[in-house]
CSV table of C-alpha atoms and ligand atoms in Angstrom, one decimal:
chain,number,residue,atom,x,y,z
X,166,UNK,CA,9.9,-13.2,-23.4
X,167,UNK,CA,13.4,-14.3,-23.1
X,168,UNK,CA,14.4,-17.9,-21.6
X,169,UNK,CA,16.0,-15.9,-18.3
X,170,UNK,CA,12.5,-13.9,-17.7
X,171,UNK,CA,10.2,-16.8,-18.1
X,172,UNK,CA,12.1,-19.1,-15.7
X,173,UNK,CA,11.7,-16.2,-13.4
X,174,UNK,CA,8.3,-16.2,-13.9
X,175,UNK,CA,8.2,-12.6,-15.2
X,176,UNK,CA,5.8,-11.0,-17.4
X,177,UNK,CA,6.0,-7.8,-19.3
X,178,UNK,CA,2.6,-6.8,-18.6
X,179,UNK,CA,2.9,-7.4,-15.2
X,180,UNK,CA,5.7,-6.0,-14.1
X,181,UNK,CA,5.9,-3.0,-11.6
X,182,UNK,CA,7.9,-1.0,-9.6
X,183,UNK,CA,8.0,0.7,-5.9
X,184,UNK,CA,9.6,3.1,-4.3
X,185,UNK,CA,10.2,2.3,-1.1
X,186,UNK,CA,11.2,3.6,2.4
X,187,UNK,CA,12.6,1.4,4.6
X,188,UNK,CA,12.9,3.5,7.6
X,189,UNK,CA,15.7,4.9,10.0
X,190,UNK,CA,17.1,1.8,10.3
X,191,UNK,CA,14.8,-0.6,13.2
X,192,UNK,CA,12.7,-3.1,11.4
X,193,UNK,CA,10.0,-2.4,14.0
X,194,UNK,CA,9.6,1.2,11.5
X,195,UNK,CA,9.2,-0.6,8.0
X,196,UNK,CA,5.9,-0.1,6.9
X,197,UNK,CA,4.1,-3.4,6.8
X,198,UNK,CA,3.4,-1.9,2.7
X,199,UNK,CA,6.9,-1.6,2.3
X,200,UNK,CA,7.8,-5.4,3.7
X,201,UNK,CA,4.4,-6.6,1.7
X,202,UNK,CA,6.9,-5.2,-1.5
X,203,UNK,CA,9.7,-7.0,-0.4
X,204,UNK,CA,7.8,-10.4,0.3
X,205,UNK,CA,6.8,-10.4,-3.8
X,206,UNK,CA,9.7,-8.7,-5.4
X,207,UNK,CA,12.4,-10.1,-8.2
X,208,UNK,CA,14.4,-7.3,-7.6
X,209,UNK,CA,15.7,-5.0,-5.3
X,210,UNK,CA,18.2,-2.2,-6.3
X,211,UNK,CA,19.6,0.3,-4.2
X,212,UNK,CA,23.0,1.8,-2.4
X,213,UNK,CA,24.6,-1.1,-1.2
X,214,UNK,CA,24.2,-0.6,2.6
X,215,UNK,CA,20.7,-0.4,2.2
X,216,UNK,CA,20.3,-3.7,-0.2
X,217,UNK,CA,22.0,-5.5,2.6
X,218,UNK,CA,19.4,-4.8,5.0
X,219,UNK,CA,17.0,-7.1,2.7
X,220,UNK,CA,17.3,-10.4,3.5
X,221,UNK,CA,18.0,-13.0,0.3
X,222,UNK,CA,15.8,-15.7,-0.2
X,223,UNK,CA,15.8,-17.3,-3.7
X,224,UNK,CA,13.7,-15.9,-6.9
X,225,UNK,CA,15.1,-12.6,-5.4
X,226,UNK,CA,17.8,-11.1,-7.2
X,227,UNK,CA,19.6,-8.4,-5.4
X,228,UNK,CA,21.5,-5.5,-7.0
X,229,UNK,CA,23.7,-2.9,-4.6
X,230,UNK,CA,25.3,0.1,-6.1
X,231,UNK,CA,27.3,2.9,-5.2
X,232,UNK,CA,25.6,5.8,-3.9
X,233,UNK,CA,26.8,8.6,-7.1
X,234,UNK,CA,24.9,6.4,-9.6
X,235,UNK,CA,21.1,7.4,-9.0
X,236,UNK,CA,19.8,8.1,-12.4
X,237,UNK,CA,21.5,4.6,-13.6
X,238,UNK,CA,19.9,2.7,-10.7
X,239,UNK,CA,17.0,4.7,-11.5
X,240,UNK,CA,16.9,3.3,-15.5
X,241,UNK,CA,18.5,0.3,-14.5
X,242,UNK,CA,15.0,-0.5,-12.4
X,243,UNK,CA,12.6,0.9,-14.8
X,244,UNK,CA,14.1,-0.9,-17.8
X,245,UNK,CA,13.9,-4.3,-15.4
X,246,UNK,CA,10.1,-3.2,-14.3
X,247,UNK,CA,9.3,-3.0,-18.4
X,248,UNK,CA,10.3,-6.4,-19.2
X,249,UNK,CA,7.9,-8.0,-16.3
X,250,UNK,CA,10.0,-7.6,-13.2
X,251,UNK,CA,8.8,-7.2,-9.6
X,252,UNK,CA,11.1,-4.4,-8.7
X,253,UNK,CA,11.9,-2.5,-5.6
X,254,UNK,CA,14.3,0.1,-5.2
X,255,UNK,CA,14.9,0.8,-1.5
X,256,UNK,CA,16.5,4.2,0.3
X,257,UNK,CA,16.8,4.8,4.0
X,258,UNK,CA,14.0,6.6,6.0
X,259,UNK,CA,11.4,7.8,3.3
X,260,UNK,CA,12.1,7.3,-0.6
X,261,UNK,CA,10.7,10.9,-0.9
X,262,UNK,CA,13.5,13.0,1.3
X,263,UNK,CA,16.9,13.7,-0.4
X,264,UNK,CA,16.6,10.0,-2.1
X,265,UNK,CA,15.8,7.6,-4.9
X,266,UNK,CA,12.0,8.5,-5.9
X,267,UNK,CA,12.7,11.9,-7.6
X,268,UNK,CA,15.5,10.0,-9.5
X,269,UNK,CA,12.9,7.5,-11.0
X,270,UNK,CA,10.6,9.9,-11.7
X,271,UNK,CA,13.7,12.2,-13.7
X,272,UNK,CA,14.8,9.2,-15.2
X,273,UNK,CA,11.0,8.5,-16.6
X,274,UNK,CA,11.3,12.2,-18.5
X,275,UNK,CA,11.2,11.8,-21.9
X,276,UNK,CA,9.9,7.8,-21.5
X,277,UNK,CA,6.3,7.4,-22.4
X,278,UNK,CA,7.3,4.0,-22.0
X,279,UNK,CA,8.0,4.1,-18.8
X,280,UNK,CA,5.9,6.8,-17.9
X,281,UNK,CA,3.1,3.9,-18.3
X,282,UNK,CA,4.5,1.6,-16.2
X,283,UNK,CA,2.9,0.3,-12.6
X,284,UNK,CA,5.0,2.8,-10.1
X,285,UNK,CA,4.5,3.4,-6.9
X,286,UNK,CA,6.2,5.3,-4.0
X,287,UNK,CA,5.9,3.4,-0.6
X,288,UNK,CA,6.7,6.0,2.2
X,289,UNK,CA,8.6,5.5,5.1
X,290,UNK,CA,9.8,7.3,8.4
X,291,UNK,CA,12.1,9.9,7.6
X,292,UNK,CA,15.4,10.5,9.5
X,293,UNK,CA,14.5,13.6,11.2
X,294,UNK,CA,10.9,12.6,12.5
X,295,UNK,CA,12.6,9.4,13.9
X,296,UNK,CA,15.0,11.8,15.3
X,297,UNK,CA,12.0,14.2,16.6
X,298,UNK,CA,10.7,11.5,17.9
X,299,UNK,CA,13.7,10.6,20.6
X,300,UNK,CA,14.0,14.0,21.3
X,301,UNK,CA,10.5,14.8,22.6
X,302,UNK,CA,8.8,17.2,19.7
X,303,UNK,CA,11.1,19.6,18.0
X,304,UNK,CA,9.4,20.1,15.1
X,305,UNK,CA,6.0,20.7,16.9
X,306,UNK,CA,6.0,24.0,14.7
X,307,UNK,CA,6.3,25.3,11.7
X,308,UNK,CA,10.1,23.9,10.6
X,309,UNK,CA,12.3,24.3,7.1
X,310,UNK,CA,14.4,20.9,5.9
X,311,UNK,CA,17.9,21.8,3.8
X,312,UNK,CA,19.9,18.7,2.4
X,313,UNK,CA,23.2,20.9,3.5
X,314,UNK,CA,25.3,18.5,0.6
X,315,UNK,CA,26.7,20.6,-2.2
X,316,UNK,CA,26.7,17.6,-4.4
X,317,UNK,CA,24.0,19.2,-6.2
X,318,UNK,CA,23.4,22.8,-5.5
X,319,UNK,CA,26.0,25.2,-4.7
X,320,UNK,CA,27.1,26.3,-1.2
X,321,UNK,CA,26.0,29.5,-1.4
X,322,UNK,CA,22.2,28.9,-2.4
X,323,UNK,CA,22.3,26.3,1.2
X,324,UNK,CA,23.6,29.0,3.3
X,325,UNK,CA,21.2,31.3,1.5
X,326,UNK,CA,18.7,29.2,2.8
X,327,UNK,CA,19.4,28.6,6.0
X,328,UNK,CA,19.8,32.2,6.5
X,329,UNK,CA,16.2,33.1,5.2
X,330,UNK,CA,14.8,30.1,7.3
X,331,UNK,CA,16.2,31.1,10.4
X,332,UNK,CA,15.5,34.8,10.2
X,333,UNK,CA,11.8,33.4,10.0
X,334,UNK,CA,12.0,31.3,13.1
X,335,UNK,CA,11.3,28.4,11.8
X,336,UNK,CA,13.0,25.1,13.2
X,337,UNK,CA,15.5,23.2,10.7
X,338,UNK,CA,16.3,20.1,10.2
X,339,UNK,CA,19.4,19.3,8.2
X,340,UNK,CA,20.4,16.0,6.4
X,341,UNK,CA,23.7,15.1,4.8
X,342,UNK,CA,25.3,17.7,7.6
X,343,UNK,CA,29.3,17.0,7.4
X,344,UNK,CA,31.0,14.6,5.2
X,345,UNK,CA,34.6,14.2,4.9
X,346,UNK,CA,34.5,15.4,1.3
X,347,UNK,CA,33.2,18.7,2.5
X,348,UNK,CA,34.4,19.4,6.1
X,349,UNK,CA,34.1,22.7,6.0
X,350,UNK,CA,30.4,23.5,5.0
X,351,UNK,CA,28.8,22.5,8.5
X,352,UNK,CA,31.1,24.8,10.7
X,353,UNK,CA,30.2,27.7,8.3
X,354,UNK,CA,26.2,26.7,8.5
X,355,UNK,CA,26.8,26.9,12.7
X,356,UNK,CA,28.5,30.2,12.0
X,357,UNK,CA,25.4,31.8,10.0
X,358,UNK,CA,23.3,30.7,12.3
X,359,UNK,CA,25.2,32.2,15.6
X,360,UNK,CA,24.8,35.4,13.6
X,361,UNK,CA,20.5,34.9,13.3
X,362,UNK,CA,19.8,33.3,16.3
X,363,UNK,CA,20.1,34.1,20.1
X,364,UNK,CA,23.4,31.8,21.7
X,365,UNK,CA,21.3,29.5,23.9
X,366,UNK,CA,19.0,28.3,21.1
X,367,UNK,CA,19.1,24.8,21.1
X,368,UNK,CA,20.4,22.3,18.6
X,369,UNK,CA,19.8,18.5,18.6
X,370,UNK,CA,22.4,16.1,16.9
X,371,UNK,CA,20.6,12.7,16.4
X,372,UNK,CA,22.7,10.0,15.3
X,373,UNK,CA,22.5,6.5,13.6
X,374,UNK,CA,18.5,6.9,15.1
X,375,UNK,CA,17.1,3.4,15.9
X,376,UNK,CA,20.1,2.0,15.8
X,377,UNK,CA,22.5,0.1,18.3
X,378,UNK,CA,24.7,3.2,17.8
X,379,UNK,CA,21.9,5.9,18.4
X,380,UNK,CA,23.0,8.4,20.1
X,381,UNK,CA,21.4,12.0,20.8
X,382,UNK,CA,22.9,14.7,21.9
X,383,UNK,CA,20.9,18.7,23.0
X,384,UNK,CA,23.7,21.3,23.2
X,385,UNK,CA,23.2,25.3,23.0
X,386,UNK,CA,24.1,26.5,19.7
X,387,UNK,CA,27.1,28.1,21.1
X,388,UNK,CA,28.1,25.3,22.5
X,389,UNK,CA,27.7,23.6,19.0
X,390,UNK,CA,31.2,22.3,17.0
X,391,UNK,CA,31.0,20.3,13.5
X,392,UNK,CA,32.3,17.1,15.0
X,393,UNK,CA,29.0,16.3,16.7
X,394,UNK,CA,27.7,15.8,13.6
X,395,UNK,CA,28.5,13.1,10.6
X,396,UNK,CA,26.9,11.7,7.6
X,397,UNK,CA,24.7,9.4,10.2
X,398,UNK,CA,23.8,12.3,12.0
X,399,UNK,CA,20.7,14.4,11.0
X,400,UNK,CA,20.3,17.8,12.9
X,401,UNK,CA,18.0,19.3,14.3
X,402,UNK,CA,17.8,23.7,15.6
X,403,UNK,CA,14.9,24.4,17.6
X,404,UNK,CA,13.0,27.8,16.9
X,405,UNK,CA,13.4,30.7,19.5
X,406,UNK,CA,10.6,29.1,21.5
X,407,UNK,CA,11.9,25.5,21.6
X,408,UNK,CA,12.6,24.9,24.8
X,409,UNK,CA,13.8,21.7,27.3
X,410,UNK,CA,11.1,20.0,29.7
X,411,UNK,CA,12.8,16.8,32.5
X,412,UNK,CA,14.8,15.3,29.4
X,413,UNK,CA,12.3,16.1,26.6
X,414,UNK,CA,12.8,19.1,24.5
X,415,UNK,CA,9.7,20.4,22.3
X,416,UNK,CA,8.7,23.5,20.3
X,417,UNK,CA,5.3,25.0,21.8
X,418,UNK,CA,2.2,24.4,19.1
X,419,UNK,CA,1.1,28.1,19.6
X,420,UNK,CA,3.7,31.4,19.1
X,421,UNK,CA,0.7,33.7,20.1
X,422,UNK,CA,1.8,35.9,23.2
X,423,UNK,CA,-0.4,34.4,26.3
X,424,UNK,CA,-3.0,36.3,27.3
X,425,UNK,CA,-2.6,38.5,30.2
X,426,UNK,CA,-4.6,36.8,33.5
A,13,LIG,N1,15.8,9.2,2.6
A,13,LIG,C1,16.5,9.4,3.8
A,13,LIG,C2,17.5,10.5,3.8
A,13,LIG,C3,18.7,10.2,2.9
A,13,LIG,S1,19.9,11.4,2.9
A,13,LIG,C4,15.4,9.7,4.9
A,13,LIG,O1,14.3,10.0,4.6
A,13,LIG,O2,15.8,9.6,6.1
A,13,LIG,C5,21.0,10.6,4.2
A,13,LIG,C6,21.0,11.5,5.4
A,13,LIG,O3,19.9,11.1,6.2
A,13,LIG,C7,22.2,11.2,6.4
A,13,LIG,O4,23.3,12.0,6.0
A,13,LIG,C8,21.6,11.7,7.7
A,13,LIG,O5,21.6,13.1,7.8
A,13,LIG,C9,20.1,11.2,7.6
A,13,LIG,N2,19.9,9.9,8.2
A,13,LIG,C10,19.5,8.8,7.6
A,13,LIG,N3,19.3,7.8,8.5
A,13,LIG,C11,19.6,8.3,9.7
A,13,LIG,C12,19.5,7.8,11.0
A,13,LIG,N4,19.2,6.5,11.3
A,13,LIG,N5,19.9,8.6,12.0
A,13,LIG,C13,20.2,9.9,11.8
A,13,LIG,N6,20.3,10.4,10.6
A,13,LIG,C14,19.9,9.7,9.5
């Protein structure tokens, strides 16, 4: 054991590593398994504005990086985990959705090593259920989630998608909807979907959810332009049944045509 890991008290038999979810932003939605993590980490790695929503306190070392470096976060925390670190590696909402666990577990290919290490994924509240949640219940049938970024797939395999998802009724819910890099994609994705679905279907832009700078806005589709939506928005298109009640909007659990009286 180096001099560094035993003054920190780590062990390399001991070490382990989580996953973890810290929510759509409110500490009232981080799990009290995900906090528990937290309380007993060494480390915590992550993009850097989720790392700042972990408070310091001392024995915890903190480690914020840029949101493109995934797989080297990703080593980064399994090589600290292998020498006896308590490590957590935080994303936003859950660690399963269009975020850090399925960079672990690629980074872990090829590492029987690592493979063998203590790792667990800590779930969390997702952005779009938080988001469902405000709204009333959109997703209260069947729905389709596309990460509409093209960081990773190409543009046309996403509007592919949302095509076939539509044309099937189902509800979406979109992350990653407009960034500046791409400002184009979302206005095509509203186009595609004004060619499926009816003009009144409704569409839900939820933004910075649980936050002091929520806001959430229920347009028709028609009425829909790409500036309603950012990279702290996550959207949400009912299916043809969705439909407003007072201030709630919700998709009916049952499609089956009512029964005559
Ligand atoms: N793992 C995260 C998603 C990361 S991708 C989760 O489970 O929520 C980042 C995208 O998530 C953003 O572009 C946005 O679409 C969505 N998002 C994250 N937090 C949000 C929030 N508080 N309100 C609305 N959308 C949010």
């Amino acid at each position: 054991m180096s001099a560094a890991l035993a003054r920190s008290g780590a062990n390399p038999s001991s070490g382990w590593l989580c996953i973890a979810g810290l929510g759509p932003g409110d500490e009232s939605q981080v799990t009290p398994a995900a906090s528990q993590a937290l309380a007993e980490a060494t480390d915590v790695l992550g993009y850097i504005p989720y790392v700042a929503r972990v408070a310091a306190r001392p024995g915890l070392r903190l480690h914020p990086s840029d949101n493109r470096e995934e797989l080297d976060r990703a080593r980064h925390a399994l090589s600290l985990a292998a020498q006896g670190h308590r490590v957590v590696v935080v994303s936003s909402g859950d660690p399963g959705v269009f975020a850090m666990a399925a960079a672990v577990f690629e980074a872990m290919e090829g590492r029987p090593d690592w493979q063998a290490l203590d790792v667990r994924v800590l779930p969390g509240i997702t952005a779009m259920l938080a988001a469902s949640a405000k709204a009333g219940a959109p997703l209260g049938h069947d729905f389709c989630v596309v990460n509409l970024s093209d960081n990773l797939k190409p543009a046309a395999l996403i509007e592919a998608r949302v095509r076939a998802a539509a044309g099937a009724d189902f509800a979406l819910a979109f992350y990653n909807p407009r960034s500046t890099s791409r400002p184009e994609t979302f206005g095509r994705i509203l186009a595609t979907l004004l060619e499926v679905c009816e003009p009144e279907r409704l569409i839900i832009f939820a933004r910075a959810v649980s936050t002091s700078n929520e806001q959430i806005l229920t347009v028709a589709l028609v009425d829909a332009i790409p500036e309603m939506a950012d990279m702290r928005t996550v959207v949400i298109v009912g299916n043809s049944a969705t439909r407003r009640v007072g201030r709630f909007v919700y998709s009916p659990r049952s499609v089956l045509p009512v029964p005559a009286p």
